[in-house]
Coordinates of C-alpha atoms in Angstrom, one line a residue:
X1 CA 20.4 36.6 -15.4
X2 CA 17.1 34.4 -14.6
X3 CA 17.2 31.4 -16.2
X4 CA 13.3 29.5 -16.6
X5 CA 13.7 25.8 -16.9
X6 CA 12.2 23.9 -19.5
X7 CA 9.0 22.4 -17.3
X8 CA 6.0 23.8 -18.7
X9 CA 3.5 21.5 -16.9
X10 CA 3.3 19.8 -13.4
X11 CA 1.0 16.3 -13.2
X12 CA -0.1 15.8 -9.7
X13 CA -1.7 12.8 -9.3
X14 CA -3.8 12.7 -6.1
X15 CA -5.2 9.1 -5.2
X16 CA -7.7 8.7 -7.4
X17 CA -7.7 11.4 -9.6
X18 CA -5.7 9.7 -12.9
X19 CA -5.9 5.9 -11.4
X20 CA -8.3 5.1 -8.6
X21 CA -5.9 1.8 -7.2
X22 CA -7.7 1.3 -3.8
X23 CA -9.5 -1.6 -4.8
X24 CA -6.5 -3.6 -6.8
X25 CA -4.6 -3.2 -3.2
X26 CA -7.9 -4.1 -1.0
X27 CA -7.9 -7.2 -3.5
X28 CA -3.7 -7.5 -3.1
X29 CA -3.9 -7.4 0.6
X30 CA -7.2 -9.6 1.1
X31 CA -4.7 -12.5 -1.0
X32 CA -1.4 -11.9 0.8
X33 CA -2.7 -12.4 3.5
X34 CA -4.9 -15.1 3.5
X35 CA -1.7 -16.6 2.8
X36 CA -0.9 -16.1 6.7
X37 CA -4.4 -17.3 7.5
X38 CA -5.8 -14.0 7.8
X39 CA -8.5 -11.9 6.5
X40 CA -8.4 -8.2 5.4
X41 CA -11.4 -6.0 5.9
X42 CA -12.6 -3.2 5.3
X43 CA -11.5 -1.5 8.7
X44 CA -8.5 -2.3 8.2
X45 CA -8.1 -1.1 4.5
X46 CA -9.7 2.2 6.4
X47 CA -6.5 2.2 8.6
X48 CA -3.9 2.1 5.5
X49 CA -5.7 4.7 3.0
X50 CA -3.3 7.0 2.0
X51 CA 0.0 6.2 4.1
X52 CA 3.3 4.8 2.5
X53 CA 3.8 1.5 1.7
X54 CA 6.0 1.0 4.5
X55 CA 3.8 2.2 7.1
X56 CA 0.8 0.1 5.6
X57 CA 3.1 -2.4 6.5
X58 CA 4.2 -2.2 9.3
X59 CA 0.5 -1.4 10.2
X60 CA -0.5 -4.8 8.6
X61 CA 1.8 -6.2 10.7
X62 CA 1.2 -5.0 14.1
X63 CA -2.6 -5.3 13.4
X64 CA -2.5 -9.0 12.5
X65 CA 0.4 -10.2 15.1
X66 CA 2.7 -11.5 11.9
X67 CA 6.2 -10.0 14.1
X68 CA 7.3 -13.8 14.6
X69 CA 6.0 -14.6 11.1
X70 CA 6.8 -12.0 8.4
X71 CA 9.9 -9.7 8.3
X72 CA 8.5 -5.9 6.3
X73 CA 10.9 -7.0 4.1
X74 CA 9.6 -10.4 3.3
X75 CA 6.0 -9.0 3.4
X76 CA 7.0 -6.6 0.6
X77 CA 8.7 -8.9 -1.3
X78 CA 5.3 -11.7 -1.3
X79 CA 3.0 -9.0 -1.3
X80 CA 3.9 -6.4 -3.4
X81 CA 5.5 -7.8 -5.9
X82 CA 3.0 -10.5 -7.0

């Protein structure tokens, strides 16, 4: 016999659609790192839209030079949970 779960509704929440949150992590990123001396623009918030946390890191990272500074780990840890 066919069982039917219980789930009667899906949310999908697309960037945006329930929470726009782009401009609390421009503002998160332009703090963190000004920390390192560094500004954030907005070509480089163009270069993060929509990827994983981790690869906006490591993206940060490469694009600013911070390998000898700032482990991902670390980067995370000062910058993402502020």
């Amino acid at each position: 016999p066919h069982i039917k779960p219980d789930i009667t509704h899906v949310i999908f929440d697309l960037d945006g659609t329930l929470v726009d949150s782009e401009e609390r992590y421009f503002e998160l990123q332009k703090h963190c790192l000004r920390k390192y001396g560094k500004e954030f623009g907005i070509d480089q918030k163009r270069a993060v839209l929509g990827v994983t946390t981790e690869v906006e890191i490591r993206t940060i990272i490469d694009h600013y030079n911070l390998h000898n500074v700032v482990t991902p780990n670390a980067y995370r840890a000062v910058c993402f949970l502020l």
